[in-house]
Short mmCIF file of C-alpha atoms in Angstrom, two decimals:
data_model
loop_
_atom_site.label_atom_id
_atom_site.label_comp_id
_atom_site.label_asym_id
_atom_site.label_seq_id
_atom_site.Cartn_x
_atom_site.Cartn_y
_atom_site.Cartn_z
CA UNK A 1 21.16 0.93 -14.33
CA UNK A 2 21.87 -2.75 -14.95
CA UNK A 3 19.33 -5.15 -13.60
CA UNK A 4 21.51 -8.00 -12.38
CA UNK A 5 18.72 -9.98 -10.76
CA UNK A 6 16.34 -10.06 -13.73
CA UNK A 7 15.93 -12.63 -16.48
CA UNK A 8 15.01 -11.76 -20.05
CA UNK A 9 12.00 -9.50 -19.69
CA UNK A 10 10.20 -10.41 -22.89
CA UNK A 11 7.75 -13.01 -21.56
CA UNK A 12 4.12 -11.96 -21.53
CA UNK A 13 2.79 -11.61 -17.99
CA UNK A 14 -0.34 -13.38 -16.78
CA UNK A 15 -2.21 -10.76 -14.79
CA UNK A 16 -5.08 -11.38 -12.37
CA UNK A 17 -7.18 -8.36 -11.48
CA UNK A 18 -9.39 -8.45 -8.39
CA UNK A 19 -12.52 -6.31 -8.41
CA UNK A 20 -15.85 -6.31 -6.59
CA UNK A 21 -18.29 -3.68 -7.86
CA UNK A 22 -19.71 -3.22 -4.37
CA UNK A 23 -16.45 -1.75 -3.03
CA UNK A 24 -17.01 1.59 -4.75
CA UNK A 25 -20.44 2.03 -3.18
CA UNK A 26 -19.20 2.54 0.38
CA UNK A 27 -18.95 6.04 1.80
CA UNK A 28 -16.71 7.18 4.65
CA UNK A 29 -19.01 10.15 5.19
CA UNK A 30 -19.49 13.74 3.98
CA UNK A 31 -16.24 15.59 3.44
CA UNK A 32 -13.97 12.61 4.16
CA UNK A 33 -10.83 12.43 2.05
CA UNK A 34 -11.08 8.70 1.34
CA UNK A 35 -13.38 8.00 -1.60
CA UNK A 36 -13.98 4.31 -2.40
CA UNK A 37 -15.69 5.56 -5.56
CA UNK A 38 -12.21 5.80 -7.11
CA UNK A 39 -12.35 2.00 -7.53
CA UNK A 40 -15.38 2.40 -9.81
CA UNK A 41 -13.48 5.05 -11.76
CA UNK A 42 -10.45 2.81 -12.27
CA UNK A 43 -12.51 -0.19 -13.32
CA UNK A 44 -14.58 1.89 -15.71
CA UNK A 45 -11.42 2.96 -17.53
CA UNK A 46 -9.95 -0.55 -17.45
CA UNK A 47 -13.08 -1.74 -19.25
CA UNK A 48 -13.30 1.15 -21.72
CA UNK A 49 -9.62 0.90 -22.66
CA UNK A 50 -10.23 -2.78 -23.42
CA UNK A 51 -7.71 -3.97 -20.83
CA UNK A 52 -10.23 -6.50 -19.54
CA UNK A 53 -9.48 -8.63 -22.59
CA UNK A 54 -5.94 -9.19 -21.30
CA UNK A 55 -6.82 -9.63 -17.63
CA UNK A 56 -8.03 -12.55 -15.58
CA UNK A 57 -10.77 -10.60 -13.78
CA UNK A 58 -11.66 -12.15 -10.43
CA UNK A 59 -14.38 -11.23 -7.95
CA UNK A 60 -12.65 -11.77 -4.60
CA UNK A 61 -13.98 -14.14 -1.99
CA UNK A 62 -14.75 -11.94 0.98
CA UNK A 63 -12.41 -12.28 3.92
CA UNK A 64 -13.99 -13.83 6.99
CA UNK A 65 -13.58 -12.59 10.53
CA UNK A 66 -11.58 -15.74 11.27
CA UNK A 67 -9.14 -14.98 8.44
CA UNK A 68 -8.71 -11.43 9.74
CA UNK A 69 -7.60 -12.81 13.11
CA UNK A 70 -4.49 -14.28 11.49
CA UNK A 71 -3.16 -10.80 12.18
CA UNK A 72 -5.74 -8.70 14.01
CA UNK A 73 -6.86 -9.35 17.59
CA UNK A 74 -10.13 -11.21 18.19
CA UNK A 75 -11.49 -8.29 20.19
CA UNK A 76 -10.79 -5.76 17.44
CA UNK A 77 -12.23 -7.93 14.66
CA UNK A 78 -15.33 -8.60 16.75
CA UNK A 79 -15.73 -4.84 17.20
CA UNK A 80 -15.48 -4.25 13.44
CA UNK A 81 -17.95 -7.04 12.81
CA UNK A 82 -20.58 -5.70 15.20
CA UNK A 83 -20.19 -1.91 15.20
CA UNK A 84 -22.56 0.32 13.23
CA UNK A 85 -23.16 4.07 13.25
CA UNK A 86 -26.23 3.39 15.41
CA UNK A 87 -24.58 1.24 18.10
CA UNK A 88 -21.11 2.86 18.23
CA UNK A 89 -21.70 4.68 21.52
CA UNK A 90 -23.12 1.57 23.18
CA UNK A 91 -20.19 -0.59 22.11
CA UNK A 92 -17.67 2.09 23.09
CA UNK A 93 -19.15 2.27 26.59
CA UNK A 94 -18.48 -1.46 26.93
CA UNK A 95 -14.77 -0.79 26.36
CA UNK A 96 -13.94 1.61 29.18
CA UNK A 97 -16.21 4.59 28.62
CA UNK A 98 -17.26 6.54 25.56
CA UNK A 99 -14.05 8.47 24.76
CA UNK A 100 -11.68 5.74 25.90
CA UNK A 101 -13.75 3.05 24.18
CA UNK A 102 -13.65 4.88 20.86
CA UNK A 103 -9.95 5.65 21.31
CA UNK A 104 -9.19 2.02 22.11
CA UNK A 105 -9.85 1.00 18.52
CA UNK A 106 -8.99 4.45 17.13
CA UNK A 107 -12.29 4.99 15.33
CA UNK A 108 -13.61 8.50 14.95
CA UNK A 109 -12.79 11.40 12.67
CA UNK A 110 -10.05 9.79 10.55
CA UNK A 111 -11.47 6.28 10.73
CA UNK A 112 -15.24 6.75 10.98
CA UNK A 113 -17.73 3.98 11.58
CA UNK A 114 -19.81 3.98 8.40
CA UNK A 115 -22.58 1.76 7.08
CA UNK A 116 -21.15 -1.52 5.78
CA UNK A 117 -17.70 -1.06 7.36
CA UNK A 118 -17.02 -4.76 7.92
CA UNK A 119 -18.19 -5.65 4.41
CA UNK A 120 -15.84 -3.02 2.97
CA UNK A 121 -12.94 -4.50 4.94
CA UNK A 122 -13.90 -8.02 3.84
CA UNK A 123 -13.76 -7.06 0.17
CA UNK A 124 -10.44 -5.23 0.48
CA UNK A 125 -8.74 -7.98 2.48
CA UNK A 126 -10.30 -10.76 0.43
CA UNK A 127 -8.78 -9.25 -2.70
CA UNK A 128 -5.25 -9.28 -1.31
CA UNK A 129 -5.56 -12.80 0.09
CA UNK A 130 -6.94 -13.95 -3.26
CA UNK A 131 -4.16 -12.16 -5.12
CA UNK A 132 -1.55 -13.91 -2.98
CA UNK A 133 -3.12 -17.28 -3.71
CA UNK A 134 -3.16 -16.62 -7.45
CA UNK A 135 0.60 -16.09 -7.24
CA UNK A 136 1.14 -19.10 -4.98
CA UNK A 137 -0.85 -21.40 -7.26
CA UNK A 138 1.14 -20.30 -10.30
CA UNK A 139 -2.00 -18.93 -11.96
CA UNK A 140 -0.63 -15.40 -12.34
CA UNK A 141 2.69 -13.59 -12.56
CA UNK A 142 1.13 -10.33 -11.37
CA UNK A 143 -1.99 -9.97 -9.22
CA UNK A 144 -3.68 -6.59 -8.75
CA UNK A 145 -6.02 -5.48 -5.96
CA UNK A 146 -6.57 -1.72 -6.17
CA UNK A 147 -9.07 -1.87 -3.30
CA UNK A 148 -6.22 -3.04 -1.05
CA UNK A 149 -3.10 -1.31 0.17
CA UNK A 150 -4.50 -0.14 3.51
CA UNK A 151 -1.09 -0.04 5.12
CA UNK A 152 -1.75 1.92 8.34
CA UNK A 153 -4.10 -0.58 10.05
CA UNK A 154 -2.63 -2.09 13.22
CA UNK A 155 -3.16 -5.38 15.03
CA UNK A 156 -5.64 -3.90 17.52
CA UNK A 157 -6.77 -0.61 15.98
CA UNK A 158 -7.66 1.38 12.91
CA UNK A 159 -5.36 4.13 11.67
CA UNK A 160 -5.10 6.60 8.82
CA UNK A 161 -8.35 5.67 7.03
CA UNK A 162 -7.38 1.96 7.29
CA UNK A 163 -9.18 -0.69 9.36
CA UNK A 164 -7.97 -4.15 8.26
CA UNK A 165 -4.42 -4.56 6.99
CA UNK A 166 -5.02 -6.50 3.79
CA UNK A 167 -1.31 -6.27 2.94
CA UNK A 168 -0.22 -8.11 6.08
CA UNK A 169 -2.87 -10.78 5.47
CA UNK A 170 -1.68 -11.18 1.88
CA UNK A 171 1.97 -11.43 2.92
CA UNK A 172 1.11 -14.06 5.53
CA UNK A 173 -0.37 -16.13 2.70
CA UNK A 174 2.78 -15.69 0.62
CA UNK A 175 4.94 -16.78 3.58
CA UNK A 176 3.30 -20.20 3.53
CA UNK A 177 5.36 -20.94 0.45
CA UNK A 178 8.03 -18.26 0.07
CA UNK A 179 10.93 -18.08 2.48
CA UNK A 180 11.38 -14.34 1.89
CA UNK A 181 8.89 -11.67 0.81
CA UNK A 182 9.74 -8.08 -0.06
CA UNK A 183 7.25 -5.27 0.63
CA UNK A 184 7.77 -1.96 -1.19
CA UNK A 185 5.66 1.13 -0.41
CA UNK A 186 5.54 4.25 -2.63
CA UNK A 187 2.66 5.98 -0.83
CA UNK A 188 3.57 9.47 0.42
CA UNK A 189 2.85 8.22 3.96
CA UNK A 190 5.07 5.76 5.79
CA UNK A 191 3.89 2.14 5.60
CA UNK A 192 3.87 1.88 9.38
CA UNK A 193 1.29 -0.88 9.85
CA UNK A 194 3.09 -3.35 7.59
CA UNK A 195 6.50 -2.47 9.01
CA UNK A 196 5.25 -2.91 12.57
CA UNK A 197 3.72 -6.30 11.77
CA UNK A 198 7.02 -7.73 10.50
CA UNK A 199 9.48 -5.65 12.54
CA UNK A 200 10.99 -8.65 14.34
CA UNK A 201 11.38 -11.14 11.50
CA UNK A 202 13.81 -11.60 8.62
CA UNK A 203 11.12 -13.40 6.59
CA UNK A 204 9.80 -10.07 5.32
CA UNK A 205 11.82 -7.05 4.30
CA UNK A 206 9.84 -3.81 4.26
CA UNK A 207 10.99 -0.81 2.24
CA UNK A 208 9.05 2.45 2.46
CA UNK A 209 9.68 5.66 0.47
CA UNK A 210 7.79 8.46 2.22
CA UNK A 211 7.59 12.02 3.45
CA UNK A 212 9.20 12.21 6.88
CA UNK A 213 8.91 14.85 9.59
CA UNK A 214 5.83 16.67 10.85
CA UNK A 215 3.61 14.50 8.72
CA UNK A 216 1.27 11.58 9.39
CA UNK A 217 1.99 9.02 10.80
CA UNK A 218 5.25 10.52 12.10
CA UNK A 219 7.24 7.27 11.80
CA UNK A 220 9.75 5.93 9.28
CA UNK A 221 13.06 7.40 10.37
CA UNK A 222 16.06 6.00 8.51
CA UNK A 223 17.33 4.83 11.91
CA UNK A 224 14.30 2.53 12.33
CA UNK A 225 15.58 -0.73 10.89
CA UNK A 226 13.88 -3.54 12.84
CA UNK A 227 14.41 -5.49 16.06
CA UNK A 228 15.74 -8.92 17.00
CA UNK A 229 15.79 -11.25 14.00
CA UNK A 230 14.34 -8.38 12.00
CA UNK A 231 17.21 -5.99 12.67
CA UNK A 232 18.06 -4.20 9.39
CA UNK A 233 15.16 -5.87 7.56
CA UNK A 234 13.13 -2.67 7.73
CA UNK A 235 14.33 -0.08 5.24
CA UNK A 236 13.07 3.48 5.52
CA UNK A 237 13.74 6.13 2.90
CA UNK A 238 12.70 9.50 4.41
CA UNK A 239 12.07 12.08 1.72
CA UNK A 240 11.34 15.81 1.67
CA UNK A 241 8.70 17.90 -0.06
CA UNK A 242 8.64 18.33 -3.82
CA UNK A 243 10.54 15.25 -4.96
CA UNK A 244 10.19 14.87 -8.73
CA UNK A 245 10.43 11.97 -11.16
CA UNK A 246 14.16 11.94 -11.82
CA UNK A 247 15.11 12.52 -8.20
CA UNK A 248 12.74 9.80 -6.99
CA UNK A 249 14.06 7.38 -9.60
CA UNK A 250 17.64 8.16 -8.55
CA UNK A 251 16.81 6.91 -5.05
CA UNK A 252 14.27 4.19 -5.78
CA UNK A 253 16.21 2.20 -8.33
CA UNK A 254 19.57 1.84 -6.52
CA UNK A 255 17.88 1.02 -3.20
CA UNK A 256 15.59 -1.60 -4.76
CA UNK A 257 18.43 -3.00 -6.89
CA UNK A 258 20.61 -3.58 -3.84
CA UNK A 259 17.73 -5.15 -1.91
CA UNK A 260 16.89 -7.48 -4.80
CA UNK A 261 20.52 -8.48 -5.34
CA UNK A 262 21.06 -9.20 -1.67
CA UNK A 263 17.71 -10.32 -0.26
CA UNK A 264 16.47 -12.34 -3.26
CA UNK A 265 12.76 -12.42 -2.34
CA UNK A 266 10.47 -15.13 -3.63
CA UNK A 267 7.66 -12.62 -4.10
CA UNK A 268 7.20 -8.87 -3.90
CA UNK A 269 4.22 -6.78 -2.79
CA UNK A 270 4.12 -3.24 -4.18
CA UNK A 271 1.87 -0.69 -2.49
CA UNK A 272 1.08 1.93 -5.15
CA UNK A 273 -0.41 4.72 -3.03
CA UNK A 274 -1.49 7.54 -5.33
CA UNK A 275 -0.96 10.34 -2.84
CA UNK A 276 2.68 10.60 -3.90
CA UNK A 277 1.42 12.06 -7.18
CA UNK A 278 1.74 15.76 -7.91
CA UNK A 279 -1.31 17.75 -6.82
CA UNK A 280 -2.67 15.25 -4.32
CA UNK A 281 -4.97 16.78 -1.69
CA UNK A 282 -2.93 15.35 1.18
CA UNK A 283 0.42 14.77 -0.50
CA UNK A 284 3.50 16.94 -0.90
CA UNK A 285 5.47 15.11 -3.60
CA UNK A 286 5.71 16.05 -7.27
CA UNK A 287 5.59 12.74 -9.15
CA UNK A 288 3.97 12.57 -12.55
CA UNK A 289 1.90 9.57 -13.58
CA UNK A 290 4.84 8.21 -15.55
CA UNK A 291 7.25 8.83 -12.67
CA UNK A 292 5.00 6.90 -10.32
CA UNK A 293 4.54 4.13 -12.87
CA UNK A 294 8.29 3.82 -13.43
CA UNK A 295 8.43 2.18 -9.99
CA UNK A 296 5.97 -0.46 -11.20
CA UNK A 297 8.01 -1.01 -14.36
CA UNK A 298 11.23 -1.39 -12.39
CA UNK A 299 9.80 -3.94 -9.94
CA UNK A 300 8.14 -5.81 -12.81
CA UNK A 301 11.48 -6.08 -14.62
CA UNK A 302 12.83 -8.47 -11.96
CA UNK A 303 10.36 -11.16 -13.05
CA UNK A 304 9.38 -12.10 -9.52
CA UNK A 305 5.75 -12.93 -8.63
CA UNK A 306 4.30 -9.51 -7.84
CA UNK A 307 1.21 -8.30 -6.03
CA UNK A 308 0.13 -4.72 -6.74
CA UNK A 309 -2.21 -3.01 -4.29
CA UNK A 310 -3.66 0.47 -3.97
CA UNK A 311 -3.46 2.70 -0.93
CA UNK A 312 -3.70 6.45 -0.46
CA UNK A 313 -4.66 8.95 -3.12
CA UNK A 314 -7.12 11.77 -2.58
CA UNK A 315 -7.25 13.63 -5.87
CA UNK A 316 -9.30 10.78 -7.22
CA UNK A 317 -9.23 11.68 -10.92
CA UNK A 318 -5.42 11.38 -10.80
CA UNK A 319 -5.51 8.16 -8.79
CA UNK A 320 -7.84 6.64 -11.37
CA UNK A 321 -5.62 7.77 -14.23
CA UNK A 322 -2.49 6.35 -12.64
CA UNK A 323 -3.85 3.00 -11.51
CA UNK A 324 -5.42 2.49 -14.94
CA UNK A 325 -2.09 3.29 -16.60
CA UNK A 326 -0.28 0.92 -14.24
CA UNK A 327 -2.80 -1.84 -14.95
CA UNK A 328 -1.91 -1.33 -18.60
CA UNK A 329 1.80 -1.60 -17.82
CA UNK A 330 1.17 -4.89 -16.03
CA UNK A 331 -0.21 -6.41 -19.25
CA UNK A 332 2.34 -4.67 -21.48
CA UNK A 333 0.17 -1.81 -22.80
CA UNK A 334 1.17 1.87 -22.93
CA UNK A 335 -2.23 3.53 -22.75
CA UNK A 336 -0.92 7.03 -23.38
CA UNK A 337 -0.73 6.11 -27.05
CA UNK A 338 -4.55 6.01 -27.09
CA UNK A 339 -7.22 8.67 -26.68
CA UNK A 340 -8.98 8.78 -23.32
CA UNK A 341 -12.10 6.67 -23.94
CA UNK A 342 -15.53 7.93 -23.03
CA UNK A 343 -16.57 6.42 -19.71
CA UNK A 344 -19.05 6.93 -16.88
CA UNK A 345 -16.75 9.45 -15.17
CA UNK A 346 -15.50 11.23 -18.28
CA UNK A 347 -16.32 14.70 -16.93
CA UNK A 348 -13.89 14.16 -14.03
CA UNK A 349 -10.95 14.22 -16.43
CA UNK A 350 -11.60 17.65 -17.93
CA UNK A 351 -10.62 20.09 -19.15
CA UNK A 352 -7.69 18.25 -20.77
CA UNK A 353 -9.36 14.79 -21.01
CA UNK A 354 -6.04 12.96 -21.13
CA UNK A 355 -4.54 9.99 -19.34
CA UNK A 356 -1.81 12.05 -17.76
CA UNK A 357 -0.79 13.52 -14.41
CA UNK A 358 2.00 16.05 -15.01
CA UNK A 359 4.45 17.33 -12.44
CA UNK A 360 4.17 20.99 -11.48
CA UNK A 361 6.73 23.67 -10.64
CA UNK A 362 6.93 23.12 -6.87
CA UNK A 363 10.35 23.38 -5.22
CA UNK A 364 12.25 20.12 -4.72
CA UNK A 365 13.73 20.17 -1.22
CA UNK A 366 15.65 16.91 -1.74
CA UNK A 367 19.25 17.90 -2.41
CA UNK A 368 21.64 15.54 -4.16
CA UNK A 369 23.85 15.45 -1.08
CA UNK A 370 20.90 14.52 1.15
CA UNK A 371 19.77 11.71 -1.13
CA UNK A 372 23.28 10.34 -1.64
CA UNK A 373 23.75 10.13 2.12
CA UNK A 374 20.46 8.24 2.46
CA UNK A 375 21.39 5.76 -0.26
CA UNK A 376 24.87 5.22 1.20
CA UNK A 377 23.50 4.57 4.68
CA UNK A 378 20.89 2.09 3.45
CA UNK A 379 23.40 0.19 1.34
CA UNK A 380 25.81 0.12 4.27
CA UNK A 381 23.09 -1.38 6.47
CA UNK A 382 22.41 -4.09 3.90
CA UNK A 383 26.11 -4.99 3.68
CA UNK A 384 26.37 -5.55 7.42
CA UNK A 385 23.65 -8.21 7.47
CA UNK A 386 24.82 -11.77 8.17
CA UNK A 387 22.38 -13.35 5.73
CA UNK A 388 23.72 -14.44 2.35
CA UNK A 389 21.43 -15.07 -0.64
CA UNK A 390 23.27 -18.28 -1.48
CA UNK A 391 22.16 -19.90 1.78
CA UNK A 392 19.63 -22.61 0.99
CA UNK A 393 16.13 -21.61 2.11
CA UNK A 394 14.42 -23.91 4.56
CA UNK A 395 10.95 -25.26 3.82
CA UNK A 396 8.20 -23.18 5.35
CA UNK A 397 6.06 -25.35 7.66
CA UNK A 398 2.45 -25.77 6.55
CA UNK A 399 1.27 -24.80 10.03
CA UNK A 400 3.14 -21.49 9.89
CA UNK A 401 1.85 -19.33 12.72
CA UNK A 402 2.18 -15.57 12.25
CA UNK A 403 2.35 -15.12 16.02
CA UNK A 404 5.74 -16.84 15.91
CA UNK A 405 7.01 -13.86 13.94
CA UNK A 406 4.77 -10.96 14.89
CA UNK A 407 5.20 -9.18 18.19
CA UNK A 408 4.75 -6.64 19.50
CA UNK A 409 -17.32 15.15 -0.75
CA UNK A 410 -15.61 15.42 -4.23
CA UNK A 411 -13.76 18.69 -3.67
CA UNK A 412 -10.11 18.11 -4.49
CA UNK A 413 -8.50 21.26 -3.14
CA UNK A 414 -5.05 20.60 -1.67
CA UNK A 415 -4.82 20.67 2.12
CA UNK A 416 -2.09 19.80 4.61
CA UNK A 417 -2.31 16.34 6.16
CA UNK A 418 -2.97 17.19 9.80
CA UNK A 419 -4.01 13.74 10.98
CA UNK A 420 -2.67 12.89 14.40
CA UNK A 421 -1.18 9.60 15.46
CA UNK A 422 -3.10 7.47 17.95
CA UNK A 423 -0.53 8.24 20.64
CA UNK A 424 -1.02 11.98 20.15
CA UNK A 425 -4.78 11.54 20.48
CA UNK A 426 -4.49 9.53 23.69
CA UNK A 427 -2.05 12.03 25.16
CA UNK A 428 -4.44 14.90 24.44
CA UNK A 429 -7.17 12.99 26.30
CA UNK A 430 -4.95 12.34 29.30
CA UNK A 431 -5.06 8.58 28.73
CA UNK A 432 -1.25 8.38 28.38
#
């Protein structure tokens, strides 16, 4: 497919890579799907492949509580800052009773209170804010924060293993300079927290490719396109089980091409959730490592300042493989041409010991007719928008206020994602 918005794609990219060794030491608790250790695994391979020589490696400045309140409510941030496993019940009682208090901020089974929770959030969010600033200052063409991508977190509550929405905070930084920012999400789960944050503005277009139906978080219908000024600036691509590389590419590329040609963003944020990979513990897609990475390559080809963040991914050996490979792509290296180097987690990659995540033989339930109808509807929505790319962008005020725009263990056996939405939990408790 022709890439009408790109320039010559031969220039070497300057890539900043944000990493804090402490982030991989946190633990959500025994048996929890989310394993921050995967960040150690990625970094270990980045070092042993020699990629560090081509990266500007940055230890992020940790995000302060005040910075978090650019998006999150003061009350919620204060809760995150003060809560510990030991005082959780006491704090919850101060917010309407034990069950209601815990439900208010949606902490519990999916989003447990673990030791060092606020510090973990500070590192994740600090990386995305720092990545945005590297792009804004012209110090990088691509900025990577694999500890970010926590796209489910809401303004006043945790959700889906996510507590602080580093993506929203990073985009708010980008909006200080860029008139328009594009957010693209290839996690198997809908990027609901980011979409909700920017649902009423045309300053950010969100585009999420995800499993839709009886699947967490239960949002992301193709009919959900935004409200008010943001009408039709939310793009949802609802997909079915078993989508493979070629089928995914046949949807991803035309949708992104039309968005790029029409919306002309000044920067793009790509959430690279690894749970869309084949064999993920909570996923139901059938993407290979190369199929997943082809999305990175396609976005990179537009030569727009790009932030890459992590996200989901619960078969951690495959997440580490893929994010390492995609770090290589960012600096122009195809790592599959090299042997898997010995590293601290080498035994995780057996028995094949290769940098590869193959597709399997699962059934693809995405018919050509279904996908063509999705593409046609999305393109039709874009064509009906009044905005024209040739309109001169207005300067973004330095005192830009987000409130002006925002309303409203190591077992890797596959299991169905049975997480419930916050509304479902409250309904079961009789709160709603």
